[in-house]
Amino acid sequence: MSQNPQSVSMKQQRIAQLAQQSPQMDLTSLAYHMDLQWLSEAYRRTRKDGAAGVDGQTAADYEQDLEGNLRSLLERAKSGRYSAPPVRRVHIPKAGSPGQTRPIGIPTLEDKVLQRAVSMLLEPIYEQDFYDGSYGFRPGRGAHQALEQLRNQMMDTHGGWILEVDISKFLETARYIKKLPFKWMALPYDSELRWKVLDAGSVWWRLSIPSTMPICGNWSSVGCATEFCCD
């Protein structure tokens, strides 16, 4: 199966240009970009050495019929038949807090690939709306750049106060989260810790893609399979 990262990159550039030129327009025709080559590139960008999800499938297993598996994933995603499997929730020791654990979620490999593919569609759109001072989980940006900007601002103002706040177990207790300017809303969680992060008032405000949005809704209500690893 041939891969052409440049072709995918060119598609993303066109999406970004459209989003930048028409910031108030709902984008309705993006799903056609997600073809076999797009999924192949998403697979290439997906980490292969991570822990397996609830199905136990590894990258080596998936690559035994990589093209067939990606074709099947593409068909299920576009037809609406894709159903996200439960996330494997593992509790690991929390650094600096003896006796406490931190929950992490481990999706299946195939789910990671599809998440990456959808992210590759949405990222060029929302990159146009992020504030320049935002550095978290953005392409080409990281903590070192954030610290550099903070240092420069402190030097420009000839000093000042820096306040760092860490709210204990915030995501386990907060009833909603609102992030401007995107109007992202996290709905109340249920007893099984199933966060419903993508509501109809979130990314929908810039998108109207029948074959893509149901996938996001699928992820928003997936359950968790919990296990504890505290050794």
One Martini backbone bead per residue (centre of mass of N, CA, C, O) as a GRO file, in nm:
protein
  231
    1MET     BB    1   0.093   0.039   0.026
    2SER     BB    2   0.075   0.358  -0.051
    3GLN     BB    3   0.249   0.662   0.049
    4ASN     BB    4   0.148   1.032   0.083
    5PRO     BB    5   0.207   1.287   0.287
    6GLN     BB    6   0.183   1.531   0.091
    7SER     BB    7  -0.113   1.493   0.013
    8VAL     BB    8  -0.226   1.534   0.295
    9SER     BB    9  -0.098   1.813   0.346
   10MET     BB   10  -0.249   1.957   0.114
   11LYS     BB   11  -0.531   1.912   0.224
   12GLN     BB   12  -0.485   2.064   0.491
   13GLN     BB   13  -0.422   2.337   0.361
   14ARG     BB   14  -0.700   2.375   0.230
   15ILE     BB   15  -0.864   2.367   0.487
   16ALA     BB   16  -0.722   2.605   0.627
   17GLN     BB   17  -0.789   2.820   0.415
   18LEU     BB   18  -1.095   2.797   0.437
   19ALA     BB   19  -1.116   2.862   0.744
   20GLN     BB   20  -0.976   3.143   0.721
   21GLN     BB   21  -1.164   3.277   0.499
   22SER     BB   22  -1.432   3.127   0.662
   23PRO     BB   23  -1.510   3.161   0.991
   24GLN     BB   24  -1.852   3.140   0.961
   25MET     BB   25  -1.842   2.870   0.818
   26ASP     BB   26  -1.984   2.578   0.741
   27LEU     BB   27  -1.846   2.265   0.709
   28THR     BB   28  -1.954   2.000   0.456
   29SER     BB   29  -1.672   1.887   0.280
   30LEU     BB   30  -1.447   1.655   0.431
   31ALA     BB   31  -1.480   1.337   0.422
   32TYR     BB   32  -1.346   1.280   0.138
   33HIS     BB   33  -1.049   1.292   0.244
   34MET     BB   34  -1.113   1.014   0.378
   35ASP     BB   35  -0.901   0.780   0.283
   36LEU     BB   36  -0.674   0.538   0.254
   37GLN     BB   37  -0.435   0.735   0.266
   38TRP     BB   38  -0.522   0.879   0.520
   39LEU     BB   39  -0.519   0.628   0.706
   40SER     BB   40  -0.226   0.556   0.654
   41GLU     BB   41  -0.114   0.816   0.783
   42ALA     BB   42  -0.249   0.777   1.057
   43TYR     BB   43  -0.097   0.518   1.118
   44ARG     BB   44   0.190   0.635   1.104
   45ARG     BB   45   0.124   0.847   1.351
   46THR     BB   46   0.081   0.610   1.526
   47ARG     BB   47   0.146   0.462   1.803
   48LYS     BB   48   0.301   0.127   1.844
   49ASP     BB   49   0.416   0.096   2.169
   50GLY     BB   50   0.163   0.077   2.309
   51ALA     BB   51  -0.083  -0.017   2.481
   52ALA     BB   52  -0.335  -0.221   2.485
   53GLY     BB   53  -0.649  -0.278   2.462
   54VAL     BB   54  -0.931  -0.470   2.512
   55ASP     BB   55  -0.834  -0.662   2.255
   56GLY     BB   56  -0.502  -0.690   2.244
   57GLN     BB   57  -0.409  -0.533   2.000
   58THR     BB   58  -0.143  -0.499   1.787
   59ALA     BB   59   0.050  -0.383   1.538
   60ALA     BB   60   0.136  -0.660   1.436
   61ASP     BB   61  -0.149  -0.767   1.398
   62TYR     BB   62  -0.258  -0.540   1.206
   63GLU     BB   63  -0.021  -0.582   0.979
   64GLN     BB   64  -0.111  -0.855   0.850
   65ASP     BB   65  -0.373  -0.659   0.731
   66LEU     BB   66  -0.362  -0.347   0.674
   67GLU     BB   67  -0.536  -0.278   0.425
   68GLY     BB   68  -0.789  -0.434   0.513
   69ASN     BB   69  -0.831  -0.287   0.784
   70LEU     BB   70  -0.853   0.002   0.667
   71ARG     BB   71  -1.091  -0.050   0.480
   72SER     BB   72  -1.287  -0.135   0.701
   73LEU     BB   73  -1.269   0.125   0.868
   74LEU     BB   74  -1.361   0.319   0.646
   75GLU     BB   75  -1.640   0.194   0.594
   76ARG     BB   76  -1.751   0.218   0.885
   77ALA     BB   77  -1.712   0.525   0.919
   78LYS     BB   78  -1.887   0.619   0.660
   79SER     BB   79  -2.155   0.438   0.732
   80GLY     BB   80  -2.191   0.430   1.066
   81ARG     BB   81  -2.081   0.138   1.193
   82TYR     BB   82  -1.903   0.255   1.393
   83SER     BB   83  -1.782   0.125   1.715
   84ALA     BB   84  -1.663   0.216   2.001
   85PRO     BB   85  -1.470   0.088   2.219
   86PRO     BB   86  -1.374   0.043   2.510
   87VAL     BB   87  -1.188   0.186   2.756
   88ARG     BB   88  -0.891   0.122   2.904
   89ARG     BB   89  -0.871   0.143   3.252
   90VAL     BB   90  -0.586   0.263   3.433
   91HIS     BB   91  -0.426   0.242   3.749
   92ILE     BB   92  -0.172   0.453   3.859
   93PRO     BB   93   0.069   0.578   4.016
   94LYS     BB   94   0.108   0.877   4.202
   95ALA     BB   95   0.315   1.118   4.195
   96GLY     BB   96   0.373   1.219   4.531
   97SER     BB   97   0.120   1.001   4.613
   98PRO     BB   98   0.083   0.790   4.836
   99GLY     BB   99  -0.178   0.557   4.753
  100GLN     BB  100  -0.228   0.690   4.481
  101THR     BB  101  -0.414   0.729   4.174
  102ARG     BB  102  -0.410   0.732   3.807
  103PRO     BB  103  -0.615   0.768   3.543
  104ILE     BB  104  -0.607   0.583   3.233
  105GLY     BB  105  -0.661   0.573   2.879
  106ILE     BB  106  -0.696   0.279   2.649
  107PRO     BB  107  -0.721   0.240   2.340
  108THR     BB  108  -0.745   0.104   2.062
  109LEU     BB  109  -0.568   0.097   1.782
  110GLU     BB  110  -0.798   0.158   1.580
  111ASP     BB  111  -0.908   0.401   1.737
  112LYS     BB  112  -0.652   0.571   1.716
  113VAL     BB  113  -0.655   0.596   1.409
  114LEU     BB  114  -0.930   0.740   1.383
  115GLN     BB  115  -0.866   0.975   1.565
  116ARG     BB  116  -0.634   1.077   1.391
  117ALA     BB  117  -0.797   1.124   1.131
  118VAL     BB  118  -0.996   1.332   1.251
  119SER     BB  119  -0.782   1.527   1.356
  120MET     BB  120  -0.670   1.590   1.068
  121LEU     BB  121  -0.938   1.741   0.992
  122LEU     BB  122  -0.976   1.949   1.243
  123GLU     BB  123  -0.708   2.100   1.295
  124PRO     BB  124  -0.704   2.312   1.055
  125ILE     BB  125  -0.949   2.465   1.167
  126TYR     BB  126  -0.876   2.529   1.482
  127GLU     BB  127  -0.601   2.672   1.433
  128GLN     BB  128  -0.746   2.948   1.347
  129ASP     BB  129  -0.874   2.999   1.659
  130PHE     BB  130  -0.643   3.006   1.820
  131TYR     BB  131  -0.447   3.132   2.035
  132ASP     BB  132  -0.118   3.229   2.040
  133GLY     BB  133  -0.089   3.144   2.363
  134SER     BB  134  -0.135   2.849   2.270
  135TYR     BB  135   0.032   2.512   2.348
  136GLY     BB  136  -0.155   2.277   2.388
  137PHE     BB  137  -0.168   2.023   2.171
  138ARG     BB  138   0.014   2.147   1.932
  139PRO     BB  139   0.152   2.188   1.642
  140GLY     BB  140   0.481   2.295   1.700
  141ARG     BB  141   0.423   2.281   2.014
  142GLY     BB  142   0.532   2.367   2.360
  143ALA     BB  143   0.663   2.410   2.673
  144HIS     BB  144   0.915   2.572   2.592
  145GLN     BB  145   0.761   2.803   2.449
  146ALA     BB  146   0.591   2.888   2.689
  147LEU     BB  147   0.833   2.965   2.871
  148GLU     BB  148   0.949   3.177   2.681
  149GLN     BB  149   0.706   3.367   2.683
  150LEU     BB  150   0.700   3.412   2.986
  151ARG     BB  151   0.979   3.534   3.009
  152ASN     BB  152   0.936   3.773   2.816
  153GLN     BB  153   0.703   3.902   2.977
  154MET     BB  154   0.865   3.945   3.237
  155MET     BB  155   1.081   4.128   3.110
  156ASP     BB  156   0.887   4.350   2.999
  157THR     BB  157   0.763   4.396   3.311
  158HIS     BB  158   0.985   4.367   3.534
  159GLY     BB  159   0.814   4.149   3.650
  160GLY     BB  160   0.633   3.941   3.897
  161TRP     BB  161   0.366   3.714   3.910
  162ILE     BB  162   0.340   3.351   3.958
  163LEU     BB  163   0.053   3.137   3.923
  164GLU     BB  164  -0.006   2.805   4.040
  165VAL     BB  165  -0.277   2.574   3.964
  166ASP     BB  166  -0.403   2.272   4.136
  167ILE     BB  167  -0.677   2.073   4.095
  168SER     BB  168  -0.809   1.832   4.268
  169LYS     BB  169  -0.980   1.619   4.084
  170PHE     BB  170  -1.131   1.784   3.859
  171LEU     BB  171  -1.247   1.570   3.640
  172GLU     BB  172  -1.414   1.417   3.883
  173THR     BB  173  -1.597   1.695   3.981
  174ALA     BB  174  -1.676   1.844   3.747
  175ARG     BB  175  -1.971   1.958   3.568
  176TYR     BB  176  -1.812   2.172   3.384
  177ILE     BB  177  -1.673   2.287   3.064
  178LYS     BB  178  -1.545   2.605   2.938
  179LYS     BB  179  -1.407   2.688   2.612
  180LEU     BB  180  -1.258   2.952   2.486
  181PRO     BB  181  -1.390   3.004   2.157
  182PHE     BB  182  -1.546   2.699   2.117
  183LYS     BB  183  -1.773   2.587   2.309
  184TRP     BB  184  -1.680   2.371   2.498
  185MET     BB  185  -1.850   2.078   2.641
  186ALA     BB  186  -1.885   1.916   2.953
  187LEU     BB  187  -2.060   1.678   3.072
  188PRO     BB  188  -2.182   1.498   3.294
  189TYR     BB  189  -2.087   1.240   3.476
  190ASP     BB  190  -2.088   0.914   3.552
  191SER     BB  191  -2.028   0.633   3.749
  192GLU     BB  192  -1.824   0.532   3.492
  193LEU     BB  193  -1.660   0.770   3.373
  194ARG     BB  194  -1.833   0.896   3.121
  195TRP     BB  195  -1.734   1.122   2.913
  196LYS     BB  196  -1.913   1.403   2.752
  197VAL     BB  197  -1.745   1.618   2.553
  198LEU     BB  198  -1.927   1.604   2.284
  199ASP     BB  199  -2.146   1.831   2.201
  200ALA     BB  200  -2.373   2.007   2.006
  201GLY     BB  201  -2.208   2.286   2.115
  202SER     BB  202  -1.932   2.248   1.978
  203VAL     BB  203  -1.792   2.153   1.689
  204TRP     BB  204  -2.059   2.208   1.527
  205TRP     BB  205  -2.027   2.525   1.467
  206ARG     BB  206  -1.819   2.441   1.202
  207LEU     BB  207  -1.994   2.179   1.140
  208SER     BB  208  -2.149   1.965   0.857
  209ILE     BB  209  -2.085   1.618   0.892
  210PRO     BB  210  -2.240   1.326   0.869
  211SER     BB  211  -1.967   1.126   0.849
  212THR     BB  212  -1.819   1.253   1.122
  213MET     BB  213  -1.987   1.333   1.380
  214PRO     BB  214  -2.079   1.047   1.478
  215ILE     BB  215  -1.799   0.967   1.573
  216CYS     BB  216  -1.775   1.172   1.802
  217GLY     BB  217  -2.030   1.075   1.950
  218ASN     BB  218  -1.922   0.794   2.002
  219TRP     BB  219  -1.685   0.881   2.191
  220SER     BB  220  -1.856   1.049   2.408
  221SER     BB  221  -2.005   0.747   2.516
  222VAL     BB  222  -1.790   0.571   2.606
  223GLY     BB  223  -1.674   0.324   2.783
  224CYS     BB  224  -1.524   0.148   3.069
  225ALA     BB  225  -1.239  -0.061   3.146
  226THR     BB  226  -1.142  -0.154   3.463
  227GLU     BB  227  -0.810  -0.133   3.612
  228PHE     BB  228  -0.541  -0.232   3.837
  229CYS     BB  229  -0.190  -0.083   3.858
  230CYS     BB  230   0.016  -0.078   4.160
  231ASP     BB  231   0.319  -0.207   4.139
   0.00000   0.00000   0.00000
